[in-house]
Coordinates of C-alpha atoms in Angstrom, one line a residue:
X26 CA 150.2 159.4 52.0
X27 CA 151.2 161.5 54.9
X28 CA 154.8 162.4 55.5
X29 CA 156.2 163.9 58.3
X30 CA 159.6 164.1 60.5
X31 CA 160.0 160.7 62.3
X32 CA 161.4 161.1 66.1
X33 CA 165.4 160.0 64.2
X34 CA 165.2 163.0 62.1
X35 CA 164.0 160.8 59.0
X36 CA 161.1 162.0 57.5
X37 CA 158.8 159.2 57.3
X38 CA 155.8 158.6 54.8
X39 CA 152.6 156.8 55.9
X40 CA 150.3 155.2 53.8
X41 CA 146.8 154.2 55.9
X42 CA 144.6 151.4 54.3
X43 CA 145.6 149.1 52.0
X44 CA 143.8 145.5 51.9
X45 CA 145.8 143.0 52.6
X46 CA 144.4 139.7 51.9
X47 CA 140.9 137.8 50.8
X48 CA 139.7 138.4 54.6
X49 CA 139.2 142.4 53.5
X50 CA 141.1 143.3 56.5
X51 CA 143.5 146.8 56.1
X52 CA 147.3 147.5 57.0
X53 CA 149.0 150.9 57.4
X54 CA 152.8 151.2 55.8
X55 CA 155.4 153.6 57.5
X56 CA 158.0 153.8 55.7
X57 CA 161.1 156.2 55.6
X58 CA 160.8 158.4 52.8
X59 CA 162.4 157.7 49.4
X60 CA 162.5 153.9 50.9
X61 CA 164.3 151.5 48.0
X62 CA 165.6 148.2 48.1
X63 CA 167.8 148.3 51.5
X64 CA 165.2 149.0 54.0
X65 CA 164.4 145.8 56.5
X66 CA 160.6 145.2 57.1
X67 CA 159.1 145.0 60.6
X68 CA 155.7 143.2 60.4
X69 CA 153.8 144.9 64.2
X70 CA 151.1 143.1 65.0
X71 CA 148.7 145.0 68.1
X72 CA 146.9 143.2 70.8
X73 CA 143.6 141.6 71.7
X74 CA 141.6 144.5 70.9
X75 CA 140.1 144.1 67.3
X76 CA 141.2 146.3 64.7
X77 CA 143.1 148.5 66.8
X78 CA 146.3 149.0 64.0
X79 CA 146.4 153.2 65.2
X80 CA 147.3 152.0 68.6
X81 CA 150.6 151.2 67.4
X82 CA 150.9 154.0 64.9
X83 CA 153.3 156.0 67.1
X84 CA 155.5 153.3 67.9
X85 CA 155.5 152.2 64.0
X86 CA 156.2 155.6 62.8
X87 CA 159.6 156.0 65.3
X88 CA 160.6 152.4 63.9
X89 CA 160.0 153.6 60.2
X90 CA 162.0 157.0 61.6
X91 CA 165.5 154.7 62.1
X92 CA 164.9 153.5 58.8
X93 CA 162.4 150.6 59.2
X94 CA 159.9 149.7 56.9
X95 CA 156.5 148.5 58.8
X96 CA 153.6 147.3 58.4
X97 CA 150.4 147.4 60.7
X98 CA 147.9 145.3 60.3
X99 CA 144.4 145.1 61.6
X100 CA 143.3 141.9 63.0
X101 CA 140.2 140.2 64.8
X102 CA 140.8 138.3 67.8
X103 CA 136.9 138.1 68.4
X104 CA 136.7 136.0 64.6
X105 CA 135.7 132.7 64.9
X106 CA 139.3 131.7 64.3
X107 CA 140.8 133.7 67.1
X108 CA 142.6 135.8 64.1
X109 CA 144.6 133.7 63.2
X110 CA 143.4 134.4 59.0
X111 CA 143.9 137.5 59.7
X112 CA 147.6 137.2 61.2
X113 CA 148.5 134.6 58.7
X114 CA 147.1 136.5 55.6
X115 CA 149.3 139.8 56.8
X116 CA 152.2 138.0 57.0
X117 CA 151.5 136.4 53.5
X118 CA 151.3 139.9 52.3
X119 CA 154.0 141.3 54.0
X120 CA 156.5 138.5 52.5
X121 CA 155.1 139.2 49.3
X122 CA 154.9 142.9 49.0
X123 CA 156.9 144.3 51.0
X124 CA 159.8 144.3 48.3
X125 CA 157.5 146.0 45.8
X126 CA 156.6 149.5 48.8
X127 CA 160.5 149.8 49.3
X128 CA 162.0 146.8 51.4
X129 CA 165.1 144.8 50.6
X130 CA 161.8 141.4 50.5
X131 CA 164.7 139.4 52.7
X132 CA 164.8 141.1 56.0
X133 CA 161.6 140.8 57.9
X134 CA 160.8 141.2 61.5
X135 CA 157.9 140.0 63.0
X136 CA 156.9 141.4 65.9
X137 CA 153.8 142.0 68.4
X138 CA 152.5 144.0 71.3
X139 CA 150.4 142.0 74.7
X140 CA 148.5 139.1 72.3
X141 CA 150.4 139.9 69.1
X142 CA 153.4 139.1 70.9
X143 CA 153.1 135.4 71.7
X144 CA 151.1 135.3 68.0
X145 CA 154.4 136.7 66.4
X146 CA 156.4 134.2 68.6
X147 CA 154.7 130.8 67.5
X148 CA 154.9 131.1 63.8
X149 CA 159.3 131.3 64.9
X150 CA 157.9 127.7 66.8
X151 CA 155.8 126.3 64.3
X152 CA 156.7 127.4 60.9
X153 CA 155.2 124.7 59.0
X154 CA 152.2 127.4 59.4
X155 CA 154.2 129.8 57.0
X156 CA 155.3 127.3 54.2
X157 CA 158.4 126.2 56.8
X158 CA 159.4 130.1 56.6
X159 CA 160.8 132.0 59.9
X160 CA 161.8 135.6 60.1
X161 CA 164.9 137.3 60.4
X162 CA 163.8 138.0 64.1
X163 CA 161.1 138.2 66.5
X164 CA 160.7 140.6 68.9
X165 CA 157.6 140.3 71.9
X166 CA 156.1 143.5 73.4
X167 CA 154.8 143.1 77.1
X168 CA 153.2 139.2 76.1
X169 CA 152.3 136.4 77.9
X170 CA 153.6 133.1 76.0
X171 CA 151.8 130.8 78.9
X172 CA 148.4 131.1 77.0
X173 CA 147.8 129.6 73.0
X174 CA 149.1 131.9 70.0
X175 CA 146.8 133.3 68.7
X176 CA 148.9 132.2 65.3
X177 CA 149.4 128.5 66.6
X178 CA 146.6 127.2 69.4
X179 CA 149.5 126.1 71.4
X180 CA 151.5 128.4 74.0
X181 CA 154.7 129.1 73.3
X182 CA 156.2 127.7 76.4
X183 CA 154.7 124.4 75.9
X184 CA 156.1 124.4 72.5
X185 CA 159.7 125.2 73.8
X186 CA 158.9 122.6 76.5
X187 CA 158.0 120.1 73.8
X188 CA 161.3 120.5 72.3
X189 CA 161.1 123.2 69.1
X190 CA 163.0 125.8 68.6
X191 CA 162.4 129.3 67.1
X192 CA 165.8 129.3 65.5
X193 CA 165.7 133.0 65.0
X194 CA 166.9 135.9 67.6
X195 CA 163.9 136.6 70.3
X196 CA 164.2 140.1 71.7
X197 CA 161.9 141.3 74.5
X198 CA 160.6 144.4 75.9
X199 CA 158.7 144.6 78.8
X200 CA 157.4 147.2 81.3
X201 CA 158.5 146.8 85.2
X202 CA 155.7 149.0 86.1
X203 CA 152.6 146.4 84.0
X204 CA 150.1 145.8 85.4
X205 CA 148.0 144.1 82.6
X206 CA 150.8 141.6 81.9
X207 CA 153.2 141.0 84.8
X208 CA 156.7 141.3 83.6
X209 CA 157.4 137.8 85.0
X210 CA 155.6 136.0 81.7
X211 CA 158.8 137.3 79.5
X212 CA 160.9 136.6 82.4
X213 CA 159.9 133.2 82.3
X214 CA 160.2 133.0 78.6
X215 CA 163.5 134.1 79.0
X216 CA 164.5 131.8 81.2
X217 CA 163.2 128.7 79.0
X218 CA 164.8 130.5 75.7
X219 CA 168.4 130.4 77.6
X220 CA 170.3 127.8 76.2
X221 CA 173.6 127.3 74.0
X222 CA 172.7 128.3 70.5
X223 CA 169.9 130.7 71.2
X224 CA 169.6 134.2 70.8
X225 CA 167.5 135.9 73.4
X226 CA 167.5 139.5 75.2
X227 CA 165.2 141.2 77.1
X228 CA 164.8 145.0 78.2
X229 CA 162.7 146.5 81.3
X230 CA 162.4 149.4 81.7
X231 CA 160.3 151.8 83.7
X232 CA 156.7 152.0 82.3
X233 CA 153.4 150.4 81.8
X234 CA 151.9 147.8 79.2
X235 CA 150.5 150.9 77.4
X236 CA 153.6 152.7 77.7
X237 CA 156.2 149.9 75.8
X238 CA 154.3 150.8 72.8
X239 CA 154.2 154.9 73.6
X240 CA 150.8 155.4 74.5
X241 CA 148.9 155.6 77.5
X242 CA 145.6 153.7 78.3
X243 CA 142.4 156.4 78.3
X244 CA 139.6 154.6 80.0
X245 CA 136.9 156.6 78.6
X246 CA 138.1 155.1 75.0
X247 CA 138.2 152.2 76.2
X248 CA 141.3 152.2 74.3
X249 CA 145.3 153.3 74.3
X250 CA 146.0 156.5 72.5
X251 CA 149.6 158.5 72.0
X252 CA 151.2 160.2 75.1
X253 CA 153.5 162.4 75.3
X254 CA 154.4 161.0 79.5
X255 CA 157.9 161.0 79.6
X256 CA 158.1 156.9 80.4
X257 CA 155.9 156.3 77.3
X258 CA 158.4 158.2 75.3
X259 CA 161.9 157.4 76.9
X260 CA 160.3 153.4 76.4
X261 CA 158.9 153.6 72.6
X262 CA 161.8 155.0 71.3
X263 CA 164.0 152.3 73.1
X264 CA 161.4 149.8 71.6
X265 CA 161.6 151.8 68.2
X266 CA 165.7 151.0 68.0
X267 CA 164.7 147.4 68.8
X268 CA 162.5 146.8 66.1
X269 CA 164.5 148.3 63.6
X270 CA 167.9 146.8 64.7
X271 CA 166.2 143.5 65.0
X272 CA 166.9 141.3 61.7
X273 CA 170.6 142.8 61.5

């Protein structure tokens, strides 16, 4: 367990590794310190690169720092399945357990960054995959929601199209400045999510698909690690209030 001062002022405790389901995969919990019964989960789930849960670890860590608990899962999107085990089982876990490392168990966000984000967004569409169970709120990080969920096999849009509803909140960030993901995709999401009886928002502000999620893309690493570029910062921590505001 590491603790340390979260970006709020909250000291925030992280614990790195624990299996969550039959697949063997591993989740990291940040958690605000001394977290017990009140604290609303945020399930983050990363993007297409496999196994890449520390990519999100600063973003997840300013979350837990506004008193968010959150959990980080690894998952495959090269596994036969896409990842969608993998998704499924860490939400199973999260529902389950999440009561017992300091949660209220009722509040629970699920959110993701680039592929994570239209995975995260389907099971809201779809929730006969989760026992007919939504969350309190989803919230989509610089996705596209044109292509299958990686939760699902169907895009999002198509689903909406189709005529379901996520009957939850959708919150979306997205960078003005992506060029991975344009910003247009949660644009267009927005503009299909707009009508009476729904919930949606969705923030742009100035940074990059690595910078939503405060990091910044290092080519030799083939792999986005934490920044400290004002954009990166000035975006997470606008993300961070998101995610932990979400359910309310």
């Amino acid at each position: 367990m590491a603790p340390d001062m979260g970006m709020a002022g909250t000291t925030v405790e992280t614990v790195r590794g624990l299996v969550y389901g039959p697949g063997g995969k591993r989740l990291d919990v940040h958690r605000p310190a001394g977290a017990s019964g009140a604290t609303p989960t945020v399930l983050l789930w990363h993007g297409i690169g496999p196994d890449e849960r520390d990519v999100l670890e600063p973003l997840a860590r300013a979350t837990a720092a506004h008193g968010a608990l959150v959990l980080v899962p690894d998952w495959r999107s090269d596994a036969p399945d896409g990842g969608r085990s993998h998704l499924l089982e860490s939400l199973a876990f999260a529902r389950e357990e999440a009561g017992g490392l300091g949660a209220d168990g009722e509040s629970l966000v699920l959110a993701g960054w680039s592929a994570g984000a239209g995975a995260a967004l389907g099971v809201a569409l779809r929730p006969e995959i989760a026992d007919e169970w939504r969350p309190s709120a989803v919230v989509g990080l610089a996705g596209r929601y044109d292509l299958p969920a990686r939760t699902t096999g169907t895009p999002p849009l198509d689903d909406l199209t189709a005529g379901r509803d996520p009957g939850v909140p959708v919150h979306l960030v997205h960078g003005t400045r992506d060029a991975v993901v344009d910003a247009r995709y949660s644009r267009d999401l927005t503009e299909a999510l707009r009508t009476p009886g729904r919930a949606v928002t969705l923030q742009e502000p100035e940074t990059d698909h690595a910078g939503v999620i405060m990091t910044a893309y290092d080519p030799a690493a083939d792999r986005c690690i934490p920044t400290t570029g004002e954009h990166a910062v000035r975006a997470g921590r606008m993300v961070a209030g998101v995610l932990a505001t979400a359910g309310a």
